[in-house]
Short mmCIF file of C-alpha atoms in Angstrom, two decimals:
data_model
loop_
_atom_site.label_atom_id
_atom_site.label_comp_id
_atom_site.label_asym_id
_atom_site.label_seq_id
_atom_site.Cartn_x
_atom_site.Cartn_y
_atom_site.Cartn_z
CA MET I 1 13.49 0.10 7.76
CA LYS I 2 16.75 -0.30 9.55
CA LYS I 3 17.56 -3.43 11.46
CA LYS I 4 19.97 -4.22 14.19
CA LYS I 5 23.38 -5.19 12.86
CA LYS I 6 24.73 -6.78 16.00
CA ASN I 7 25.61 -10.44 15.42
CA LYS I 8 23.62 -10.36 12.21
CA LYS I 9 25.86 -12.80 10.37
CA LYS I 10 25.84 -15.33 13.18
CA LYS I 11 22.09 -15.17 13.70
CA THR I 12 21.32 -15.48 10.01
CA LYS I 13 23.34 -18.68 9.92
CA VAL I 14 21.29 -20.10 12.77
CA MET I 15 18.20 -19.16 10.83
CA SER I 16 19.33 -21.21 7.85
CA GLU I 17 20.10 -24.38 9.75
CA ALA I 18 17.64 -27.19 10.33
CA GLY I 19 17.34 -26.36 14.01
CA GLU I 20 14.72 -25.21 16.47
CA VAL I 21 13.89 -22.07 14.49
CA SER I 22 12.67 -24.09 11.50
CA THR I 23 10.25 -26.10 13.66
CA LEU I 24 8.20 -22.97 14.31
CA ILE I 25 7.25 -22.67 10.65
CA ARG I 26 6.78 -26.32 9.76
CA CYS I 27 3.42 -27.21 8.32
CA LEU I 28 1.50 -30.48 8.23
CA TYR I 29 0.33 -32.23 5.08
CA LEU I 30 -3.08 -32.83 6.65
CA ASN I 31 -3.62 -29.10 7.13
CA LEU I 32 -2.63 -28.17 3.56
CA ASN I 33 -5.97 -29.46 2.30
CA SER I 34 -8.90 -27.12 2.95
CA GLU I 35 -11.25 -30.12 3.01
CA THR I 36 -9.79 -31.06 6.39
CA GLU I 37 -10.86 -27.72 7.85
CA LEU I 38 -14.22 -27.73 6.09
CA LYS I 39 -14.97 -31.18 7.51
CA ARG I 40 -14.57 -29.77 11.02
CA TYR I 41 -17.15 -27.09 10.20
CA PHE I 42 -19.70 -28.98 8.11
CA GLY I 43 -18.95 -32.67 8.64
CA ALA I 44 -17.20 -35.22 6.47
CA ARG I 45 -20.38 -36.38 4.71
CA ALA I 46 -21.21 -32.90 3.39
CA VAL I 47 -17.67 -32.30 2.12
CA GLN I 48 -17.07 -35.73 0.63
CA GLY I 49 -20.34 -35.83 -1.28
CA GLU I 50 -19.01 -34.07 -4.36
CA GLN I 51 -15.65 -35.84 -4.21
CA ARG I 52 -16.87 -39.40 -4.80
CA PRO I 53 -17.53 -39.28 -8.57
CA ARG I 54 -13.97 -38.36 -9.46
CA GLN I 55 -12.30 -41.08 -7.42
CA ARG I 56 -12.50 -43.43 -10.41
CA ASN I 57 -9.73 -41.47 -12.17
CA ARG I 58 -7.54 -40.97 -9.16
CA HIS I 59 -5.16 -43.86 -9.85
CA PHE I 60 -4.18 -42.40 -13.23
CA HIS I 61 -2.45 -39.40 -11.64
CA ARG I 62 0.15 -38.59 -9.07
CA CYS I 63 -1.00 -38.27 -5.47
CA THR I 64 -0.89 -34.59 -4.52
CA TRP I 65 -1.41 -32.71 -1.28
CA MET I 66 -2.11 -29.09 -2.18
CA THR I 67 -4.89 -29.66 -4.72
CA ASN I 68 -6.57 -32.48 -6.63
CA LEU I 69 -6.93 -32.98 -10.36
CA LYS I 70 -10.45 -32.04 -11.46
CA ASP I 71 -12.53 -33.57 -14.22
CA SER I 72 -13.23 -30.08 -15.59
CA TRP I 73 -9.53 -29.48 -16.25
CA PRO I 74 -7.82 -30.31 -19.55
CA ARG I 75 -5.87 -33.54 -19.69
CA PHE I 76 -2.68 -33.11 -17.71
CA SER I 77 0.64 -33.72 -19.37
CA ARG I 78 4.07 -32.62 -18.28
CA GLN I 79 4.58 -29.05 -19.41
CA GLY I 80 8.37 -28.93 -19.27
CA ILE I 81 8.78 -27.91 -15.62
CA SER I 82 11.13 -29.94 -13.44
CA MET I 83 12.87 -29.51 -10.11
CA THR I 84 16.58 -29.93 -9.42
CA LEU I 85 18.50 -30.29 -6.17
CA LEU I 86 21.27 -27.68 -6.26
CA GLU I 87 23.09 -28.46 -3.01
CA SER I 88 22.72 -29.69 0.57
CA LYS I 89 24.53 -28.09 3.47
CA ASN I 90 23.97 -27.78 7.24
CA GLY I 91 20.92 -30.02 6.99
CA VAL I 92 19.22 -27.72 4.47
CA GLN I 93 18.49 -28.65 0.85
CA TYR I 94 18.39 -26.02 -1.90
CA PHE I 95 16.16 -26.72 -4.90
CA THR I 96 15.12 -24.85 -8.01
CA PHE I 97 12.52 -25.27 -10.72
CA GLU I 98 13.80 -25.53 -14.28
CA HIS I 99 12.17 -24.90 -17.65
CA SER I 100 12.76 -27.16 -20.61
CA ARG I 101 13.55 -25.68 -24.03
CA ASP I 102 9.96 -26.16 -25.15
CA TYR I 103 8.62 -24.47 -22.02
CA GLN I 104 11.05 -21.60 -22.55
CA GLN I 105 9.57 -21.06 -26.01
CA VAL I 106 6.09 -20.95 -24.49
CA GLN I 107 7.35 -18.49 -21.90
CA PHE I 108 8.72 -16.25 -24.65
CA LYS I 109 5.33 -16.37 -26.39
CA PHE I 110 3.67 -15.38 -23.11
CA LEU I 111 5.96 -12.37 -22.75
CA ASP I 112 5.20 -11.43 -26.33
CA ALA I 113 1.49 -11.72 -25.58
CA VAL I 114 1.88 -9.38 -22.61
CA LYS I 115 3.87 -6.94 -24.70
CA SER I 116 1.25 -7.02 -27.46
CA MET I 117 -1.33 -5.76 -24.94
CA ASP I 118 -3.93 -8.10 -26.41
CA PRO I 119 -5.39 -10.36 -23.69
CA ASN I 120 -6.82 -12.67 -26.32
CA ASN I 121 -3.25 -13.71 -27.13
CA ILE I 122 -2.85 -14.98 -23.55
CA VAL I 123 -6.13 -16.87 -23.80
CA ALA I 124 -5.04 -18.45 -27.08
CA LEU I 125 -1.70 -19.40 -25.52
CA LEU I 126 -3.45 -21.06 -22.59
CA GLN I 127 -5.69 -23.03 -24.90
CA LEU I 128 -2.62 -24.59 -26.50
CA ASN I 129 -0.71 -24.87 -23.21
CA PRO I 130 -3.39 -25.31 -20.51
CA TYR I 131 -0.86 -25.68 -17.69
CA HIS I 132 1.44 -22.75 -18.48
CA ILE I 133 1.99 -21.20 -15.07
CA ASP I 134 2.30 -17.47 -15.78
CA SER I 135 -0.72 -17.53 -18.11
CA LEU I 136 -2.77 -19.17 -15.36
CA LEU I 137 -1.67 -16.58 -12.82
CA GLN I 138 -2.36 -13.71 -15.20
CA LEU I 139 -5.84 -14.85 -16.18
CA SER I 140 -6.66 -15.61 -12.56
CA ASP I 141 -6.11 -11.93 -11.85
CA VAL I 142 -8.48 -11.04 -14.69
CA CYS I 143 -11.18 -13.29 -13.26
CA ARG I 144 -10.72 -11.87 -9.79
CA ILE I 145 -11.00 -8.31 -11.10
CA GLN I 146 -14.23 -9.35 -12.81
CA GLU I 147 -15.39 -10.86 -9.48
CA ASP I 148 -15.42 -14.40 -10.84
CA GLN I 149 -13.78 -15.78 -7.72
CA GLU I 150 -14.53 -19.42 -8.46
CA MET I 151 -12.74 -19.41 -11.80
CA ALA I 152 -9.87 -17.35 -10.41
CA ARG I 153 -9.35 -19.88 -7.64
CA ASP I 154 -9.63 -22.79 -10.08
CA LEU I 155 -6.83 -21.38 -12.26
CA ILE I 156 -4.52 -21.02 -9.25
CA GLU I 157 -5.24 -24.58 -8.16
CA ARG I 158 -4.37 -25.78 -11.64
CA ALA I 159 -1.03 -23.96 -11.41
CA LEU I 160 -0.30 -25.57 -8.02
CA TYR I 161 -1.11 -29.01 -9.38
CA SER I 162 1.34 -28.48 -12.23
CA PHE I 163 4.04 -27.41 -9.79
CA GLU I 164 3.49 -30.29 -7.38
CA SER I 165 3.63 -32.79 -10.21
CA ALA I 166 7.13 -31.52 -10.95
CA PHE I 167 8.50 -31.83 -7.40
CA HIS I 168 11.85 -33.50 -6.84
CA PRO I 169 11.54 -36.82 -4.92
CA LEU I 170 13.52 -35.29 -2.03
CA PHE I 171 11.55 -32.05 -1.89
CA SER I 172 9.27 -31.90 1.14
CA LEU I 173 6.61 -29.32 1.93
CA THR I 174 6.62 -30.08 5.64
CA SER I 175 10.25 -30.64 6.65
CA GLY I 176 11.03 -26.94 7.01
CA THR I 177 14.48 -27.57 5.51
CA CYS I 178 13.79 -27.23 1.77
CA ARG I 179 14.62 -23.88 0.20
CA LEU I 180 13.75 -22.14 -3.06
CA ASP I 181 15.73 -19.04 -4.02
CA TYR I 182 13.36 -16.21 -4.98
CA ARG I 183 16.09 -14.64 -7.07
CA ARG I 184 15.53 -17.35 -9.67
CA PRO I 185 12.58 -16.39 -11.93
CA GLU I 186 11.50 -20.03 -12.29
CA ASN I 187 10.81 -20.17 -8.54
CA ARG I 188 8.86 -16.93 -8.21
CA ALA I 189 5.69 -18.23 -9.83
CA PHE I 190 5.50 -20.96 -7.16
CA TYR I 191 5.68 -18.33 -4.41
CA LEU I 192 2.98 -16.25 -6.08
CA ALA I 193 0.69 -19.24 -6.68
CA LEU I 194 1.00 -20.26 -3.02
CA TYR I 195 0.30 -16.70 -1.87
CA LYS I 196 -2.77 -16.27 -4.07
CA HIS I 197 -4.07 -19.68 -3.02
CA MET I 198 -3.57 -18.73 0.62
CA MET I 199 -5.56 -15.50 0.19
CA PHE I 200 -8.43 -17.37 -1.49
CA LEU I 201 -8.48 -19.80 1.45
CA GLU I 202 -8.57 -16.97 4.00
CA LYS I 203 -11.43 -15.24 2.20
CA ARG I 204 -13.22 -18.56 1.85
CA GLY I 205 -13.28 -18.96 5.64
CA CYS I 206 -10.41 -21.44 6.03
CA PRO I 207 -7.92 -19.49 8.19
CA ARG I 208 -6.26 -22.65 9.56
CA THR I 209 -5.41 -23.89 6.08
CA ALA I 210 -4.32 -20.37 5.07
CA LEU I 211 -1.98 -20.29 8.08
CA GLU I 212 -0.44 -23.55 6.95
CA TYR I 213 0.32 -22.08 3.52
CA CYS I 214 1.70 -18.96 5.17
CA LYS I 215 4.13 -21.14 7.12
CA LEU I 216 5.01 -23.00 3.93
CA ILE I 217 5.87 -19.80 2.05
CA LEU I 218 7.96 -18.56 4.97
CA SER I 219 9.80 -21.87 5.27
CA LEU I 220 10.92 -21.78 1.61
CA ASP I 221 13.24 -18.83 2.33
CA PRO I 222 12.99 -17.74 5.99
CA ASP I 223 16.15 -15.62 5.87
CA SER I 224 15.06 -13.32 3.03
CA ASP I 225 11.29 -13.79 3.38
CA PRO I 226 10.73 -12.46 -0.18
CA LEU I 227 6.97 -12.00 0.23
CA CYS I 228 7.35 -10.73 3.82
CA MET I 229 5.00 -13.25 5.37
CA LEU I 230 5.92 -11.90 8.81
CA LEU I 231 3.43 -9.11 8.09
CA LEU I 232 0.62 -11.67 7.84
CA ILE I 233 1.40 -14.74 9.93
CA ASP I 234 0.49 -13.07 13.24
CA PHE I 235 -2.99 -12.16 11.94
CA LEU I 236 -3.66 -15.73 10.80
CA MET I 237 -2.38 -17.16 14.08
CA LEU I 238 -4.73 -14.91 16.03
CA ARG I 239 -7.65 -15.91 13.83
CA CYS I 240 -6.82 -19.56 14.49
CA ARG I 241 -6.25 -18.85 18.21
CA GLU I 242 -2.71 -20.18 18.01
CA TYR I 243 -1.71 -17.93 20.91
CA GLN I 244 1.17 -19.93 22.34
CA SER I 245 2.71 -20.49 18.91
CA LEU I 246 2.54 -16.78 18.15
CA LEU I 247 4.23 -15.83 21.42
CA GLN I 248 6.90 -18.48 20.89
CA LEU I 249 7.60 -17.13 17.41
CA TYR I 250 7.76 -13.59 18.78
CA ARG I 251 10.24 -14.53 21.50
CA ASP I 252 12.51 -16.74 19.40
CA TRP I 253 12.73 -14.50 16.34
CA GLU I 254 12.97 -11.12 18.06
CA ASP I 255 16.73 -11.20 18.46
CA TYR I 256 17.58 -11.48 14.77
CA ARG I 257 14.39 -10.35 12.99
CA ASN I 258 13.46 -7.44 15.29
CA LEU I 259 9.77 -8.32 15.28
CA SER I 260 9.00 -5.57 17.81
CA GLN I 261 9.81 -3.04 15.07
CA LEU I 262 6.83 -4.31 13.09
CA PRO I 263 3.57 -2.71 14.33
CA ASN I 264 1.60 -5.86 13.50
CA PHE I 265 3.72 -8.13 15.70
CA SER I 266 3.97 -5.59 18.50
CA PHE I 267 0.19 -5.17 18.73
CA SER I 268 -0.51 -8.87 18.11
CA ALA I 269 1.79 -10.00 20.93
CA ALA I 270 -0.08 -7.76 23.36
CA LEU I 271 -3.46 -8.94 22.07
CA CYS I 272 -2.29 -12.53 22.34
CA HIS I 273 -1.47 -12.17 26.05
CA PHE I 274 -4.84 -10.52 26.62
CA CYS I 275 -6.71 -13.38 24.94
CA LEU I 276 -4.84 -15.88 27.12
CA SER I 277 -5.82 -13.88 30.22
CA GLN I 278 -9.50 -14.23 29.26
CA GLN I 279 -9.50 -18.01 29.00
CA GLU I 280 -11.70 -19.47 31.73
CA ASP I 281 -9.98 -22.85 31.85
CA GLY I 282 -6.60 -21.36 32.76
CA ASP I 283 -5.01 -21.03 36.18
CA HIS I 284 -5.95 -17.81 38.00
CA GLU I 285 -2.35 -16.86 38.64
CA GLU I 286 -1.43 -17.64 35.05
CA ARG I 287 -4.27 -15.45 33.77
CA ASN I 288 -3.11 -12.57 35.94
CA ARG I 289 0.41 -12.95 34.62
CA HIS I 290 -0.82 -12.77 31.03
CA ARG I 291 -2.97 -9.73 31.82
CA HIS I 292 -0.05 -7.89 33.37
CA LYS I 293 2.13 -8.71 30.37
CA ALA I 294 -0.65 -7.64 27.99
CA ASP I 295 -1.01 -4.26 29.73
CA GLN I 296 2.72 -3.68 29.64
CA LEU I 297 3.13 -4.62 25.97
CA LEU I 298 0.12 -2.64 24.76
CA GLN I 299 1.16 0.51 26.59
CA ASN I 300 4.69 0.31 25.23
CA THR I 301 3.34 -0.38 21.76
CA LEU I 302 1.02 2.63 21.85
CA ILE I 303 3.95 4.79 22.93
CA MET I 304 6.06 3.43 20.07
CA PHE I 305 3.29 3.66 17.44
CA PRO I 306 0.93 6.48 18.50
CA GLY I 307 -0.28 7.00 14.94
CA VAL I 308 -2.20 3.69 15.06
CA LEU I 309 -4.74 4.59 17.76
CA MET I 310 -7.03 7.13 16.10
CA PRO I 311 -7.35 5.28 12.75
CA LEU I 312 -7.99 2.05 14.68
CA LEU I 313 -10.80 3.64 16.69
CA ASP I 314 -12.25 5.10 13.52
CA LEU I 315 -12.28 1.70 11.78
CA CYS I 316 -13.92 0.18 14.86
CA SER I 317 -16.57 2.96 14.87
CA VAL I 318 -15.55 4.09 18.36
CA GLN I 319 -15.64 7.73 19.41
CA PRO I 320 -12.79 8.47 21.85
CA ASP I 321 -13.25 10.90 24.73
CA ALA I 322 -12.15 14.52 24.53
CA ARG I 323 -8.93 13.98 26.45
CA VAL I 324 -7.68 11.54 23.81
CA THR I 325 -8.74 13.58 20.77
CA THR I 326 -7.24 16.80 22.08
CA HIS I 327 -3.98 15.33 23.33
CA THR I 328 -1.05 16.11 21.04
CA TYR I 329 0.48 12.65 21.40
CA PHE I 330 -2.42 10.88 19.67
CA GLY I 331 -3.64 13.80 17.58
CA PRO I 332 -3.22 14.36 13.82
CA LYS I 333 0.45 15.24 14.31
CA SER I 334 1.20 11.65 15.30
CA GLN I 335 0.01 10.44 11.89
CA ILE I 336 1.35 13.27 9.75
CA GLY I 337 4.78 13.08 11.34
CA GLN I 338 5.20 9.34 10.72
CA PRO I 339 8.06 8.25 8.44
CA PRO I 340 6.83 6.88 5.08
CA ALA I 341 7.79 3.26 5.79
CA LEU I 342 5.99 3.33 9.15
CA THR I 343 2.84 4.69 7.51
CA GLU I 344 2.99 1.84 5.02
CA LEU I 345 3.19 -0.74 7.81
CA THR I 346 0.51 0.79 10.03
CA VAL I 347 -2.03 1.19 7.23
CA LEU I 348 -1.47 -2.41 6.19
CA TYR I 349 -1.96 -3.65 9.75
CA LEU I 350 -5.05 -1.56 10.41
CA ARG I 351 -6.91 -2.60 7.27
CA ARG I 352 -6.11 -6.24 7.85
CA SER I 353 -6.54 -6.64 11.61
CA CYS I 354 -9.03 -4.01 12.78
CA SER I 355 -11.72 -6.67 13.16
CA LEU I 356 -9.71 -8.30 15.96
CA TRP I 357 -10.17 -5.19 18.13
CA LYS I 358 -13.95 -4.79 17.83
CA GLU I 359 -14.89 -7.07 20.72
CA ALA I 360 -16.22 -5.18 23.74
CA ALA I 361 -13.70 -6.68 26.19
CA VAL I 362 -10.78 -5.88 23.89
CA MET I 363 -11.95 -2.30 23.37
CA LEU I 364 -12.37 -1.77 27.12
CA TRP I 365 -8.82 -3.04 27.67
CA LEU I 366 -7.56 -0.67 24.96
CA GLU I 367 -9.35 2.25 26.61
CA GLU I 368 -7.71 1.53 29.96
CA SER I 369 -4.28 1.25 28.34
CA VAL I 370 -4.71 4.57 26.49
CA ARG I 371 -5.49 6.36 29.77
CA GLU I 372 -2.34 4.91 31.32
CA VAL I 373 -0.26 5.91 28.29
CA LEU I 374 -1.50 9.52 28.51
CA HIS I 375 -0.54 9.56 32.18
CA ARG I 376 2.98 8.31 31.32
CA VAL I 377 3.35 10.87 28.54
CA ASP I 378 2.28 13.75 30.78
CA ALA I 379 4.70 12.46 33.44
CA SER I 380 7.59 12.61 30.89
CA ASP I 381 8.27 8.88 30.91
CA PRO I 382 11.77 8.35 29.42
CA LEU I 383 10.35 5.70 27.07
CA VAL I 384 8.36 8.39 25.23
CA GLU I 385 11.45 10.31 24.14
CA GLU I 386 13.30 7.07 23.37
CA CYS I 387 10.52 5.88 21.05
CA GLN I 388 10.40 9.24 19.30
CA SER I 389 14.10 8.95 18.58
CA LYS I 390 13.67 5.40 17.26
CA ARG I 391 10.88 6.46 14.91
CA LYS I 392 13.06 9.20 13.43
CA GLN I 393 16.06 6.93 12.93
CA ARG I 394 14.19 3.89 11.64
CA TYR I 395 11.44 3.47 9.06
CA GLN I 396 12.94 5.94 6.60
CA SER I 397 12.60 3.37 3.83
CA ALA I 398 11.11 -0.11 3.69
CA PRO I 399 12.85 -3.15 2.17
CA ARG I 400 11.76 -4.37 -1.24
CA ASN I 401 10.00 -7.43 0.18
CA ILE I 402 7.65 -5.19 2.20
CA HIS I 403 6.74 -3.22 -0.95
CA ARG I 404 6.13 -6.53 -2.72
CA HIS I 405 3.86 -7.71 0.10
CA VAL I 406 1.85 -4.49 0.00
CA LEU I 407 1.32 -4.85 -3.75
CA LEU I 408 0.16 -8.45 -3.37
CA SER I 409 -2.14 -7.56 -0.47
CA GLU I 410 -4.13 -5.28 -2.82
CA ILE I 411 -5.21 -3.16 0.14
CA LYS I 412 -5.82 0.14 -1.61
CA GLU I 413 -4.89 2.36 1.33
CA ALA I 414 -1.60 0.54 1.78
CA VAL I 415 -0.79 0.55 -1.95
CA SER I 416 -1.40 4.30 -2.09
CA SER I 417 1.20 4.80 0.65
CA LEU I 418 3.96 3.20 -1.43
CA PRO I 419 6.82 5.54 -2.35
CA LEU I 420 6.95 7.14 -5.78
CA GLU I 421 10.04 5.20 -6.84
CA VAL I 422 7.97 2.00 -6.53
CA THR I 423 4.70 3.13 -8.13
CA SER I 424 6.39 4.98 -11.00
CA GLN I 425 8.01 1.84 -12.44
CA PRO I 426 6.24 -0.81 -14.54
CA LEU I 427 4.76 -3.47 -12.25
CA MET I 428 3.92 -6.85 -13.73
CA GLY I 429 1.32 -8.96 -11.93
CA PHE I 430 3.10 -12.21 -12.75
CA ASP I 431 6.41 -10.90 -11.32
CA PRO I 432 5.93 -7.89 -9.00
CA LEU I 433 9.13 -6.04 -8.09
CA PRO I 434 11.65 -8.68 -9.20
CA PRO I 435 14.88 -8.74 -7.15
CA PRO I 436 17.64 -6.55 -8.63
CA ASP I 437 20.11 -9.44 -8.19
CA SER I 438 18.04 -12.00 -10.10
CA ILE I 439 19.76 -15.22 -11.17
CA MET I 440 18.82 -15.74 -14.81
CA SER I 441 19.17 -19.23 -16.27
CA TYR I 442 17.96 -18.13 -19.71
CA THR I 443 17.03 -14.84 -21.36
CA ARG I 444 14.36 -13.80 -23.78
CA PRO I 445 15.62 -13.25 -27.32
CA GLU I 446 15.27 -9.79 -28.82
CA ARG I 447 12.07 -9.18 -30.74
CA PRO I 448 11.58 -6.59 -33.48
CA HIS I 449 9.29 -3.77 -32.44
CA VAL I 450 5.86 -4.17 -33.98
CA GLY I 451 3.26 -1.46 -33.58
CA ALA I 452 0.07 -2.72 -32.00
CA SER I 453 -3.29 -1.65 -33.26
CA ASN I 454 -5.58 0.17 -30.85
CA GLU I 455 -2.77 0.53 -28.32
CA SER I 456 -4.52 3.02 -26.07
CA THR I 457 -7.50 0.81 -25.28
CA LEU I 458 -5.42 -2.26 -24.53
CA SER I 459 -2.97 -0.20 -22.54
CA LEU I 460 -5.86 0.86 -20.30
CA PHE I 461 -6.81 -2.80 -19.91
CA PHE I 462 -3.33 -3.84 -18.81
CA ARG I 463 -3.03 -0.86 -16.54
CA SER I 464 -6.14 -2.09 -14.70
CA LEU I 465 -4.67 -5.59 -14.59
CA LEU I 466 -1.03 -4.70 -13.86
CA PRO I 467 -0.69 -1.65 -11.55
CA ASN I 468 1.14 1.26 -13.10
CA PHE I 469 1.71 -0.48 -16.43
CA HIS I 470 3.50 1.91 -18.79
CA LEU I 471 3.63 1.72 -22.56
CA GLN I 472 6.49 3.49 -24.23
CA ASP I 473 5.56 5.96 -26.96
CA GLU I 474 1.86 5.65 -26.17
CA PRO I 475 -0.13 8.49 -27.78
CA ARG I 476 -1.98 10.83 -25.45
CA LEU I 477 -5.79 10.53 -25.45
CA GLU I 478 -8.19 13.43 -25.68
CA ASP I 479 -11.37 13.47 -23.55
CA GLY I 480 -13.54 11.98 -26.29
CA GLU I 481 -11.00 9.29 -26.99
CA VAL I 482 -10.85 8.38 -23.30
CA ALA I 483 -14.60 7.77 -23.23
CA GLN I 484 -14.39 5.70 -26.39
CA ALA I 485 -11.43 3.77 -24.96
CA GLY I 486 -13.42 2.99 -21.84
CA ARG I 487 -16.30 1.55 -23.87
CA GLU I 488 -13.92 -0.52 -25.98
CA LEU I 489 -12.16 -1.70 -22.82
CA ASN I 490 -15.41 -3.06 -21.36
CA GLN I 491 -16.16 -4.85 -24.61
CA GLU I 492 -12.65 -6.33 -24.69
CA VAL I 493 -12.88 -7.62 -21.10
CA ASN I 494 -16.32 -9.11 -21.70
CA ARG I 495 -15.08 -10.92 -24.80
CA LEU I 496 -12.11 -12.20 -22.83
CA MET I 497 -14.30 -13.60 -20.05
CA VAL I 498 -16.61 -15.35 -22.54
CA VAL I 499 -13.66 -17.00 -24.25
CA MET I 500 -12.18 -18.08 -20.90
CA ARG I 501 -15.43 -19.59 -19.67
CA ASP I 502 -15.91 -21.50 -22.91
CA MET I 503 -12.32 -22.72 -22.78
CA LEU I 504 -12.53 -23.98 -19.19
CA ALA I 505 -16.07 -25.32 -19.27
CA ASN I 506 -16.17 -27.09 -22.62
CA ILE I 507 -12.80 -28.79 -22.88
CA ARG I 508 -13.20 -32.47 -22.02
CA PHE I 509 -10.96 -35.42 -22.69
CA GLN I 510 -12.29 -38.95 -22.58
CA GLU I 511 -9.40 -41.37 -22.70
CA PRO I 512 -9.00 -45.06 -21.97
CA PRO I 513 -7.09 -46.04 -18.84
CA ARG I 514 -3.36 -45.68 -19.14
CA GLU I 515 -0.82 -47.96 -17.55
CA ASP I 516 2.29 -45.92 -18.25
CA ASN I 517 2.00 -43.61 -15.27
CA PRO I 518 5.22 -43.90 -13.27
CA TYR I 519 3.52 -42.74 -10.08
CA ARG I 520 1.43 -45.06 -7.97
CA ASP I 521 -1.62 -44.02 -6.02
CA ASP I 522 -0.14 -45.31 -2.81
CA GLU I 523 3.13 -43.44 -3.23
CA GLU I 524 4.35 -41.94 0.02
CA TRP I 525 5.94 -38.51 0.35
CA ASP I 526 8.09 -37.05 3.04
#
């Protein structure tokens, strides 16, 4: 997707400074803990009930904000991950995670385990190194595929605890001025752990906490936005009814991020104004102003993205009238003629945000706007031809961060719209679409090729775990062998889950109190 080049260098610099732009994506420590949001829903007594027994061990460990050490976890010890301050300039601090030599050796073993296509090797590695990040992320995906959401979430929380225990004393989650370069492989796992934790929170019914993590991910690299959180932050803000914040973000970032080119932000801005116009406690004149702005934005958005309307009505189980279905502007041609990148964006938005349009008042407003759009199209409004030209010139190809976001979203319809050059390459769940300009601090030593037994069955397993996983020189299966491979695959996954449950449920460490912890319980963090 093409972006405006005017004053790009100057605006990017403003984006990187610790100025007013960074304040829009600052998060609060209080809101990083889902218990804060749950207390508002169910009361403090209900939430704190299960927390009291583990307070006796709290002073043995570092105070953390994102997650708490659990009694069910193995004893925590530093795994060889540390954080270094690279440089400070223009009020912004640039950090990076680093791996010790011992951790590098564990990382090499993990890569060998992935290459061996035997998931039991990853389980065995995690038993010896219970806080190895990539193993935790990988097995969390296995649990989620097997619909064991509780264990999948627990593994991600363990990874976050390990990361937070390695933070540099100057690194702050809430300042909005600390950066982590996604091009460094050591930093990517932190991004992925935050993203997966955010999605668990959203599905768990904690949208406010999920929004806070979305802001956190965006603040770590707002210029590049490696996970393209701009495709998600508007949805979370609407769910949390952060209308003014969403409109402020839309206005302030439009000049250098071209948010109006993203269907999600264009529709969300219109919906935001409409929601403000429906608030009963607002001034009458102010409500009318928001309603006028909402009508204007929605009509212009429908003219710019006509291929969104019919799929949106279908997802909302609404049957449009004959004039809409027979009109060429909103007919099948509007969807078939969309550029590939635009299809990718619209499908992602529709599957994620269609629920926001199902309210009766919202649907009535949409119906009125569609009628007005058809009138403007029939009257040859100049904006119609202008938007057609923009669609042809832009959206020919999407940036790599958008493809990465689609893969992480795991929305099947959006993933299926990815271009062939993305889906045809090996995609690793622990590092999806790594940047081509990666900054490598160490490399994996060459390993002699060793043939793996039963390669076909395990290849099927990893292909279900890692989309489009390809094994070189893999023999082709006949029909009978495919059926046999499927049966063996189910047995392999079941054995894996049994081993994982035993590992996580049965490991206990009873130790006397230790006085050598360098971190105090009352330690304060910026």
